[in-house]
Coordinates of C-alpha atoms (C1' of nucleotides) in Angstrom, one line a residue:
Chain A
M1 CA 91.2 144.1 96.1
L2 CA 92.5 141.5 98.6
E3 CA 96.1 140.7 99.3
L4 CA 97.1 138.8 102.4
R5 CA 100.8 137.9 102.9
L6 CA 101.5 135.2 105.5
V7 CA 105.1 134.6 106.3
Q8 CA 104.5 131.3 108.1
G9 CA 102.7 129.6 105.3
S10 CA 102.8 126.3 107.0
L11 CA 100.1 127.6 109.3
L12 CA 97.6 127.9 106.5
K13 CA 98.5 124.4 105.3
K14 CA 97.8 123.0 108.7
V15 CA 94.6 124.9 109.0
L16 CA 93.3 123.4 105.8
D17 CA 94.4 119.9 106.8
S18 CA 92.5 120.4 110.0
I19 CA 89.1 121.2 108.5
K20 CA 89.0 119.7 105.0
D21 CA 87.9 116.3 106.3
L22 CA 85.0 117.9 108.3
V23 CA 83.8 120.5 105.8
N24 CA 83.7 120.2 102.0
D25 CA 82.8 123.7 101.0
A26 CA 82.8 126.9 102.9
N27 CA 83.0 130.7 102.6
F28 CA 86.1 132.4 103.7
D29 CA 85.2 135.9 105.0
C30 CA 87.7 138.6 104.7
S31 CA 87.3 141.9 106.4
A32 CA 89.6 144.6 107.9
T33 CA 89.7 142.5 111.1
G34 CA 90.9 139.3 109.6
F35 CA 90.4 136.2 107.6
S36 CA 87.7 133.9 109.0
L37 CA 85.5 131.0 108.3
Q38 CA 82.5 129.4 109.9
A39 CA 80.9 126.3 108.7
M40 CA 78.9 123.2 109.7
D41 CA 80.3 119.9 108.9
S42 CA 78.7 117.9 106.0
S43 CA 76.3 116.1 108.3
H44 CA 75.3 119.3 110.1
V45 CA 76.4 118.0 113.5
A46 CA 79.6 119.9 114.2
L47 CA 80.7 123.4 113.6
V48 CA 84.1 124.9 112.8
A49 CA 85.0 128.5 113.4
L50 CA 88.4 129.8 112.3
L51 CA 89.9 133.2 112.8
L52 CA 93.2 134.5 111.5
R53 CA 93.5 138.1 112.7
S54 CA 94.9 140.7 110.3
E55 CA 97.7 141.5 112.7
G56 CA 99.1 138.1 112.1
F57 CA 99.8 138.8 108.5
E58 CA 102.9 140.5 107.3
H59 CA 100.8 142.4 104.9
Y60 CA 97.1 142.7 105.0
R61 CA 95.0 144.5 102.5
C62 CA 91.3 144.1 102.3
D63 CA 89.6 147.0 100.5
R64 CA 86.1 145.7 101.1
N65 CA 84.5 142.8 102.8
L66 CA 84.7 139.7 100.7
S67 CA 83.2 136.3 101.0
M68 CA 85.0 133.6 99.0
G69 CA 83.2 130.3 98.4
I70 CA 85.9 127.6 98.4
N71 CA 86.1 123.9 98.1
L72 CA 88.3 123.1 101.0
G73 CA 89.6 119.9 99.5
N74 CA 90.8 121.7 96.4
M75 CA 92.4 124.5 98.4
A76 CA 94.2 122.0 100.6
K77 CA 95.5 120.3 97.5
M78 CA 96.9 123.6 96.2
L79 CA 98.4 124.4 99.6
K80 CA 100.1 121.1 99.6
C81 CA 102.2 122.5 96.7
A82 CA 103.6 125.1 99.0
G83 CA 106.8 124.3 100.9
N84 CA 106.5 124.4 104.7
D85 CA 108.9 127.4 104.8
D86 CA 107.2 129.2 101.9
I87 CA 105.6 132.6 102.3
I88 CA 102.0 132.3 101.1
T89 CA 100.1 135.3 99.6
I90 CA 96.3 135.1 99.0
K91 CA 95.1 137.5 96.3
A92 CA 91.7 138.2 94.9
D93 CA 90.5 141.1 92.6
D94 CA 87.2 142.7 93.4
G95 CA 84.5 141.1 91.5
S96 CA 86.7 138.3 90.3
D97 CA 85.5 134.7 90.6
T98 CA 88.9 133.3 91.3
V99 CA 91.4 133.5 94.1
T100 CA 95.2 133.2 93.6
F101 CA 97.6 131.5 96.1
M102 CA 101.2 132.6 95.6
F103 CA 104.1 130.7 97.2
E104 CA 107.5 132.1 97.6
S105 CA 110.4 129.9 98.7
P106 CA 112.5 131.2 101.5
T107 CA 115.4 131.9 99.1
Q108 CA 113.0 133.5 96.5
D109 CA 114.4 131.0 94.0
K110 CA 111.0 129.5 93.4
I111 CA 107.8 131.4 93.0
S112 CA 104.5 129.6 92.3
D113 CA 101.1 130.8 91.8
F114 CA 97.9 128.7 91.8
E115 CA 94.6 130.1 90.7
M116 CA 91.4 128.5 91.9
K117 CA 87.8 129.0 90.9
L118 CA 85.5 130.3 93.5
M119 CA 82.0 128.9 94.1
D120 CA 78.7 130.3 95.4
I121 CA 77.9 128.8 98.7
D122 CA 74.8 129.5 100.8
S123 CA 76.4 130.9 103.9
E124 CA 74.5 130.2 107.1
H125 CA 76.5 132.4 109.5
L126 CA 75.3 131.4 112.9
G127 CA 75.8 133.7 115.8
I128 CA 77.6 131.7 118.4
P129 CA 76.6 133.0 121.8
E130 CA 79.4 133.6 124.3
A131 CA 78.6 131.2 127.1
E132 CA 79.8 130.6 130.6
Y133 CA 81.2 127.1 130.9
H134 CA 80.9 124.8 133.8
A135 CA 84.3 123.5 133.3
I136 CA 87.3 124.3 131.1
V137 CA 90.1 121.8 130.7
R138 CA 93.4 122.8 129.2
M139 CA 95.7 119.9 128.3
P140 CA 98.5 119.0 125.9
S141 CA 96.8 118.6 122.5
S142 CA 98.8 115.5 121.7
E143 CA 97.5 113.8 124.8
F144 CA 93.9 114.7 124.0
A145 CA 94.4 113.3 120.5
R146 CA 95.9 110.1 121.9
I147 CA 93.0 109.6 124.3
C148 CA 90.4 110.1 121.6
K149 CA 92.2 107.7 119.2
D150 CA 92.7 105.1 121.9
L151 CA 89.1 105.2 123.1
S152 CA 87.7 105.0 119.6
S153 CA 89.3 101.6 119.3
I154 CA 87.1 100.4 122.1
G155 CA 83.8 102.4 121.7
D156 CA 82.0 104.9 119.6
T157 CA 81.2 107.5 122.2
V158 CA 83.1 109.0 125.1
L159 CA 81.8 110.2 128.4
I160 CA 83.8 113.2 129.6
S161 CA 83.5 113.9 133.3
V162 CA 85.3 116.8 135.0
T163 CA 85.9 117.1 138.7
K164 CA 88.3 119.3 140.6
E165 CA 90.8 116.5 140.6
G166 CA 90.9 115.8 137.0
V167 CA 89.1 114.8 133.8
K168 CA 87.9 111.3 133.1
F169 CA 87.3 109.9 129.6
S170 CA 85.2 106.7 129.5
T171 CA 83.9 104.5 126.9
R172 CA 82.5 101.0 126.5
G173 CA 82.2 98.7 123.5
D174 CA 81.9 95.0 122.5
I175 CA 85.3 94.0 123.8
G176 CA 85.1 95.8 127.2
T177 CA 85.3 99.2 128.8
A178 CA 88.0 101.8 129.2
N179 CA 88.6 104.8 131.5
V180 CA 91.4 107.3 131.2
V181 CA 91.9 109.8 134.0
C182 CA 94.1 112.9 133.6
R183 CA 94.9 114.6 136.8
Q184 CA 95.2 118.3 137.1
N185 CA 98.9 119.0 137.0
T186 CA 100.5 122.4 136.9
T187 CA 103.9 121.5 138.3
V188 CA 105.6 120.6 135.1
D189 CA 108.8 121.6 133.5
K190 CA 107.2 123.0 130.4
P191 CA 104.0 125.0 130.6
E192 CA 102.7 123.1 127.5
D193 CA 102.8 119.9 129.4
A194 CA 100.4 121.1 132.1
T195 CA 96.8 119.9 132.5
I196 CA 94.8 122.7 134.0
I197 CA 91.2 122.4 135.1
E198 CA 89.0 125.4 135.8
M199 CA 85.7 124.1 137.2
N200 CA 82.6 125.9 138.6
E201 CA 80.6 122.7 138.8
P202 CA 81.1 119.1 137.8
V203 CA 80.1 118.2 134.3
S204 CA 79.5 114.8 132.6
L205 CA 78.8 114.8 128.9
T206 CA 78.8 112.2 126.1
F207 CA 80.2 112.8 122.6
A208 CA 80.7 110.9 119.4
L209 CA 84.4 110.0 119.2
R210 CA 84.2 110.2 115.4
Y211 CA 83.9 113.9 115.5
L212 CA 86.4 114.5 118.3
N213 CA 88.9 112.5 116.3
S214 CA 88.3 114.7 113.4
F215 CA 88.9 117.8 115.5
T216 CA 92.2 116.5 116.6
K217 CA 93.5 116.9 113.1
A218 CA 94.2 120.4 114.3
T219 CA 96.8 119.1 116.8
P220 CA 99.8 120.3 114.7
L221 CA 98.5 123.9 115.2
S222 CA 99.1 124.1 118.9
N223 CA 100.7 122.2 121.8
M224 CA 97.6 122.9 123.9
V225 CA 93.9 122.3 123.5
T226 CA 91.1 123.9 125.5
I227 CA 87.9 121.9 126.1
S228 CA 85.0 123.9 127.4
L229 CA 82.0 122.0 128.8
S230 CA 78.6 122.9 130.1
S231 CA 75.7 120.6 130.5
E232 CA 73.3 120.8 127.5
L233 CA 75.7 123.0 125.6
P234 CA 77.9 122.0 122.7
V235 CA 81.5 121.3 123.8
V236 CA 84.1 123.7 122.4
V237 CA 87.4 122.3 121.4
E238 CA 89.8 125.2 120.8
Y239 CA 93.3 125.2 119.3
K240 CA 95.0 128.6 119.5
I241 CA 97.0 129.6 116.5
A242 CA 100.1 131.5 117.6
E243 CA 99.9 135.3 117.2
M244 CA 96.9 135.0 114.9
G245 CA 93.7 133.6 116.3
Y246 CA 92.2 130.2 116.8
I247 CA 90.3 127.3 115.3
R248 CA 87.3 126.2 117.3
F249 CA 85.2 123.1 117.0
Y250 CA 81.7 122.8 118.4
L251 CA 79.9 119.5 119.0
A252 CA 76.6 118.9 120.7
P253 CA 76.5 116.3 123.4
K254 CA 74.6 113.0 122.9
I255 CA 71.6 112.5 125.0
E256 CA 72.6 109.7 127.2
E257 CA 70.8 106.4 126.9
D258 CA 70.5 104.1 129.9
D259 CA 70.4 101.1 127.6
E260 CA 72.9 100.4 124.9
D261 CA 70.1 99.3 122.6
P262 CA 67.3 101.6 123.5
K263 CA 63.8 100.4 122.7
P264 CA 61.4 103.4 122.8
Chain B
M1 CA 93.5 87.4 143.3
L2 CA 96.0 88.3 140.6
E3 CA 98.0 91.4 140.4
L4 CA 101.1 91.7 138.1
R5 CA 102.9 94.9 137.8
L6 CA 105.2 95.3 134.8
V7 CA 107.4 98.4 134.7
Q8 CA 108.5 98.0 131.2
G9 CA 105.0 97.8 129.7
S10 CA 106.2 98.0 126.2
L11 CA 107.4 94.4 126.6
L12 CA 103.8 93.2 126.9
K13 CA 102.7 95.3 124.0
K14 CA 105.4 93.8 121.8
V15 CA 104.6 90.2 123.0
L16 CA 101.0 90.6 121.9
D17 CA 101.9 92.1 118.6
S18 CA 104.2 89.1 118.0
I19 CA 101.5 86.5 118.6
K20 CA 98.2 88.0 117.8
D21 CA 98.5 87.3 114.1
L22 CA 99.3 83.7 114.7
V23 CA 96.8 82.8 117.4
N24 CA 93.3 84.2 117.8
D25 CA 92.4 83.0 121.3
A26 CA 94.5 81.4 124.0
N27 CA 94.7 80.8 127.7
F28 CA 97.2 82.8 129.7
D29 CA 98.3 80.7 132.6
C30 CA 99.3 82.4 135.8
S31 CA 101.1 80.6 138.6
A32 CA 103.6 81.5 141.3
T33 CA 106.3 80.8 138.7
G34 CA 105.2 83.3 136.1
F35 CA 102.8 84.3 133.4
S36 CA 102.8 81.9 130.4
L37 CA 100.9 80.9 127.3
Q38 CA 101.0 78.0 125.0
A39 CA 98.9 77.8 121.9
M40 CA 98.7 76.3 118.4
D41 CA 98.1 78.7 115.6
S42 CA 94.7 78.9 114.0
S43 CA 95.6 76.3 111.3
H44 CA 97.2 74.0 113.8
V45 CA 100.6 74.1 112.1
A46 CA 102.7 76.2 114.4
L47 CA 103.0 76.5 118.2
V48 CA 103.8 79.5 120.4
A49 CA 105.2 79.2 123.9
L50 CA 105.6 82.3 126.0
L51 CA 107.1 82.6 129.4
L52 CA 107.3 85.8 131.5
R53 CA 108.9 84.8 134.9
S54 CA 107.5 86.3 138.0
E55 CA 110.9 87.7 138.9
G56 CA 110.7 90.0 135.9
F57 CA 107.7 91.8 137.4
E58 CA 108.0 94.6 139.9
H59 CA 105.2 93.2 141.8
Y60 CA 103.8 89.7 141.3
R61 CA 100.9 88.4 143.2
C62 CA 99.1 85.2 142.2
D63 CA 97.2 83.6 145.0
R64 CA 96.1 80.6 143.1
N65 CA 96.8 79.2 139.6
L66 CA 94.6 80.9 137.1
S67 CA 93.9 80.3 133.4
M68 CA 92.5 83.3 131.6
G69 CA 90.9 82.7 128.2
I70 CA 91.7 85.8 126.1
N71 CA 91.1 87.0 122.6
L72 CA 94.6 88.1 121.7
G73 CA 93.4 90.6 119.1
N74 CA 91.3 92.4 121.6
M75 CA 94.0 92.3 124.2
A76 CA 96.4 93.7 121.7
K77 CA 93.9 96.5 120.9
M78 CA 93.7 97.5 124.6
L79 CA 97.5 97.3 125.1
K80 CA 97.9 99.7 122.1
C81 CA 96.2 102.2 124.3
A82 CA 99.2 102.0 126.7
G83 CA 102.1 104.3 126.1
N84 CA 105.4 102.7 125.5
D85 CA 106.8 104.1 128.8
D86 CA 103.7 103.2 130.8
I87 CA 103.7 100.8 133.7
I88 CA 101.2 98.0 133.0
T89 CA 99.3 96.2 135.8
I90 CA 97.2 93.1 135.0
K91 CA 94.5 92.4 137.6
A92 CA 91.9 89.7 138.0
D93 CA 89.8 88.8 141.0
D94 CA 89.3 85.1 141.8
G95 CA 86.3 83.8 140.1
S96 CA 85.8 86.9 138.0
D97 CA 85.1 86.6 134.3
T98 CA 87.0 89.8 133.5
V99 CA 90.6 91.0 133.5
T100 CA 91.7 94.6 134.0
F101 CA 94.7 96.2 132.4
M102 CA 95.9 99.3 134.2
F103 CA 98.3 101.8 132.5
E104 CA 100.2 104.4 134.5
S105 CA 102.0 107.1 132.6
P106 CA 105.6 107.7 133.8
T107 CA 104.5 110.9 135.5
Q108 CA 101.4 109.4 137.0
D109 CA 99.3 112.1 135.5
K110 CA 97.4 109.8 133.3
I111 CA 95.9 106.5 134.7
S112 CA 93.9 104.3 132.4
D113 CA 92.0 101.1 133.2
F114 CA 90.7 98.8 130.6
E115 CA 88.4 95.9 131.5
M116 CA 88.0 92.9 129.2
K117 CA 85.7 89.9 129.2
L118 CA 87.4 86.5 129.6
M119 CA 86.3 83.5 127.5
D120 CA 86.3 79.8 127.9
I121 CA 88.9 78.2 125.7
D122 CA 89.6 74.5 125.4
S123 CA 93.2 74.4 126.4
E124 CA 95.3 71.7 124.8
H125 CA 98.5 72.1 126.8
L126 CA 101.0 70.0 124.9
G127 CA 104.1 68.8 126.7
I128 CA 107.0 69.9 124.6
P129 CA 109.9 67.5 125.0
E130 CA 113.3 68.9 125.5
A131 CA 115.3 67.8 122.5
E132 CA 118.9 67.6 121.5
Y133 CA 119.3 69.6 118.3
H134 CA 121.6 68.8 115.5
A135 CA 122.3 72.5 115.0
I136 CA 121.7 75.7 116.8
V137 CA 122.1 79.0 114.9
R138 CA 122.2 82.3 116.8
M139 CA 122.1 85.4 114.7
P140 CA 120.8 89.0 114.8
S141 CA 117.1 88.9 114.8
S142 CA 116.8 91.7 112.3
E143 CA 119.0 89.8 109.8
F144 CA 116.8 86.7 110.1
A145 CA 113.7 88.8 109.6
R146 CA 115.2 90.5 106.6
I147 CA 116.1 87.1 105.0
C148 CA 112.7 85.6 105.6
K149 CA 111.0 88.7 104.1
D150 CA 113.3 88.8 101.1
L151 CA 113.0 85.1 100.3
S152 CA 109.2 85.2 100.6
S153 CA 109.1 87.6 97.7
I154 CA 110.7 84.8 95.6
G155 CA 109.2 81.6 96.9
D156 CA 106.9 80.1 99.5
T157 CA 109.3 77.8 101.3
V158 CA 112.8 78.0 102.5
L159 CA 115.4 75.3 102.7
I160 CA 117.6 76.0 105.8
S161 CA 121.0 74.1 105.6
V162 CA 123.5 74.3 108.3
T163 CA 127.2 73.4 107.9
K164 CA 130.1 74.3 110.1
E165 CA 130.8 77.3 107.8
G166 CA 127.5 78.8 108.0
V167 CA 123.8 78.7 107.4
K168 CA 122.2 78.8 104.0
F169 CA 118.7 79.9 103.3
S170 CA 117.4 78.8 99.8
T171 CA 114.2 79.2 97.9
R172 CA 112.9 78.9 94.4
G173 CA 109.8 80.3 92.7
D174 CA 108.4 81.2 89.3
I175 CA 110.7 84.0 88.7
G176 CA 113.9 82.3 89.8
T177 CA 115.9 81.1 92.8
A178 CA 117.6 82.7 95.7
N179 CA 120.3 81.7 98.2
V180 CA 121.5 83.6 101.2
V181 CA 124.5 82.4 103.1
C182 CA 125.4 83.7 106.5
R183 CA 128.9 82.7 107.7
Q184 CA 129.7 82.0 111.3
N185 CA 131.1 85.3 112.6
T186 CA 132.1 85.8 116.2
T187 CA 134.6 88.6 115.7
V188 CA 132.2 91.5 115.8
D189 CA 132.2 94.7 117.8
K190 CA 128.9 94.1 119.4
P191 CA 128.0 90.6 120.6
E192 CA 124.5 91.1 119.2
D193 CA 125.9 91.3 115.7
A194 CA 127.5 87.9 115.9
T195 CA 126.4 84.8 114.0
I196 CA 127.2 81.7 116.0
I197 CA 126.7 78.2 114.8
E198 CA 126.8 75.2 117.1
M199 CA 126.6 72.0 115.0
N200 CA 126.7 68.4 115.8
E201 CA 125.8 67.2 112.4
P202 CA 124.7 69.0 109.2
V203 CA 120.9 69.6 108.8
S204 CA 118.8 70.6 105.9
L205 CA 115.1 71.3 106.4
T206 CA 112.4 73.0 104.5
F207 CA 109.8 75.4 106.1
A208 CA 106.9 77.5 105.0
L209 CA 108.1 81.1 104.8
R210 CA 104.6 82.3 105.7
Y211 CA 105.0 81.1 109.3
L212 CA 108.6 82.1 109.7
N213 CA 107.6 85.6 108.6
S214 CA 104.9 85.5 111.2
F215 CA 107.4 84.5 113.9
T216 CA 109.7 87.5 113.0
K217 CA 107.0 89.8 114.3
A218 CA 108.8 89.2 117.6
T219 CA 112.0 90.8 116.3
P220 CA 111.4 94.0 118.4
L221 CA 111.7 91.8 121.6
S222 CA 115.3 90.8 121.1
N223 CA 118.4 91.7 119.1
M224 CA 119.2 88.0 118.8
V225 CA 117.2 85.0 117.6
T226 CA 118.1 81.3 118.1
I227 CA 117.1 78.8 115.5
S228 CA 117.3 75.1 116.7
L229 CA 117.2 72.4 114.0
S230 CA 117.0 68.6 114.0
S231 CA 116.0 66.5 111.1
E232 CA 112.4 65.3 111.5
L233 CA 111.8 67.7 114.4
P234 CA 110.0 71.0 114.4
V235 CA 112.3 74.0 114.3
V236 CA 112.4 76.2 117.3
V237 CA 112.7 79.9 116.8
E238 CA 113.4 81.6 120.1
Y239 CA 113.5 85.2 121.1
K240 CA 114.7 85.9 124.6
I241 CA 112.8 88.5 126.6
A242 CA 115.3 90.4 128.7
E243 CA 115.3 89.5 132.4
M244 CA 111.9 87.7 132.0
G245 CA 111.8 84.7 129.8
Y246 CA 111.2 84.0 126.1
I247 CA 108.9 83.5 123.3
R248 CA 109.4 80.3 121.3
F249 CA 107.8 79.4 118.0
Y250 CA 107.7 75.8 116.8
L251 CA 107.2 74.8 113.2
A252 CA 107.3 71.3 111.6
P253 CA 109.4 70.9 108.5
K254 CA 107.9 70.2 105.2
I255 CA 108.5 66.8 103.7
E256 CA 110.6 67.7 100.7
E257 CA 109.1 67.1 97.3
D258 CA 111.3 66.5 94.3
D259 CA 108.7 68.1 92.1
E260 CA 107.0 71.5 92.7
D261 CA 103.7 70.1 91.8
P262 CA 103.8 66.5 93.2
K263 CA 101.5 63.9 91.6
P264 CA 101.3 60.9 93.9
Chain C
dT1 C1' 92.3 92.0 109.5
dA2 C1' 96.9 91.5 107.2
dT3 C1' 99.8 93.4 104.2
dA4 C1' 101.6 96.9 100.7
dT5 C1' 103.0 101.4 100.4
dT6 C1' 104.2 105.8 102.0
dT7 C1' 106.1 109.0 105.2
dT8 C1' 108.8 110.1 109.0
dT9 C1' 112.6 109.8 111.9
dG10 C1' 117.1 108.2 113.9
Chain D
dC1 C1' 120.4 104.4 104.7
dA2 C1' 117.4 101.8 107.4
dA3 C1' 114.1 101.1 110.8
dA4 C1' 109.6 102.4 112.6
dA5 C1' 105.3 104.5 112.3
dA6 C1' 101.3 105.7 109.8
dT7 C1' 98.3 105.1 106.3
dA8 C1' 96.0 102.9 102.3
dT9 C1' 94.3 98.9 100.3
dA10 C1' 93.0 94.3 99.3

DNA sequence: TATATTTTTG
DNA sequence: CAAAAATATA
């Protein structure tokens, strides 16, 4: 039997809004450790990894490891029916092919339960090796989102270059070129406004803006985002989820072309 | 060399949002006096005249007169990438076929530069004669915008009639007729709420609401709008741009038909 | 690309 | 309640 009670239900709503556009169906894995998910996006280019640790739940009961195949769009639809201040409880009986979401309004005046069919999904749980990154940029998540959105109005890909001084985002398209430079800045009033760059060696990598823009759907989950870069390795875009865990997006860099219209 | 630094960058963003729907391509003319533009709309019915005086810029350097052919849609796209509090600098080297827009965030932590190709545009700089107007109406720009929007849901054209008492906006359409009368009113708390009518003789003129609604895109630039009318002359709809200049729209009146479906 | 509709925010 | 922003749609 599974029973997870999450007081800050809005967290789960935001989590599903962040990943439902990237991944259609995925297995949620429940263990004594926590509630997690790992899935490739529909075009098998990006990867999402979510972890909500058991300690973050007000009540966490998971008698045996359970993998629940879920259509994330449908789950997001159901969670939309929960108020932002509602307490959400996830319930599943052993061997059952359904999961139940229960929403309690803060005043306990309204109690809803939504039952959803589970599905069988081939899970391809990929081990993600812990890597050393050449550069780790921590910046306000809203700023990162703004830059990705702005640049995607000019071009399709972004070249992210990190030096000690800052991080540069560059793109080019039919109407021109664009460069945005964010300087390292730790002397801010609020720590969440800081831009912090940890760099072992300079990195320059190109990514498809379409996916980065999809990742920034997670912006409401955290004020800060962490971007970890190494040459040849997928970038990791991480949003910490307060007291509970994280959501991480992985995206392989594009092999850079010298020519805009390469003729092999 | 050209280098114009505008501290209130949002002004330029608003200017482009106001005219980009009306005009596709136009020449921006830079001289020691200021930064200006004059262009007919794509269907050659309306005319836009913009002036941003050099005094309104924090720094204004224009070594020689320069005419920059620009696709306004693309320029608007790039300016959308500037924050509303950003400082915008427009740069162009002599003889270069590009222009650069630089955006500095208020904290200087984020510096962006966008480069855009210039284009050759046949400029048809029309001298606009200074005219004496029979009537000049000054009213809150939001009210004018609301009236044009409301009336366009009933009819396609508006008859604007000015008398000493006030200004009347009338339309008719398939579903009925509508009249909105705004009385002269100078006894208001805030001067920008006033409706002031200067009239030498009564005027009644008909205009296509489609264009007026396009003009009202400039509403964010000013609390007040000035509408200058003379029989047989194009109406002038002017929005003052604080400390800098104006944006003026000209539109020829329709020759009034007695019949909605005239058969000559 | 422009506009209709929805959602958010002052 | 209304203005602005974001989003959907034609």
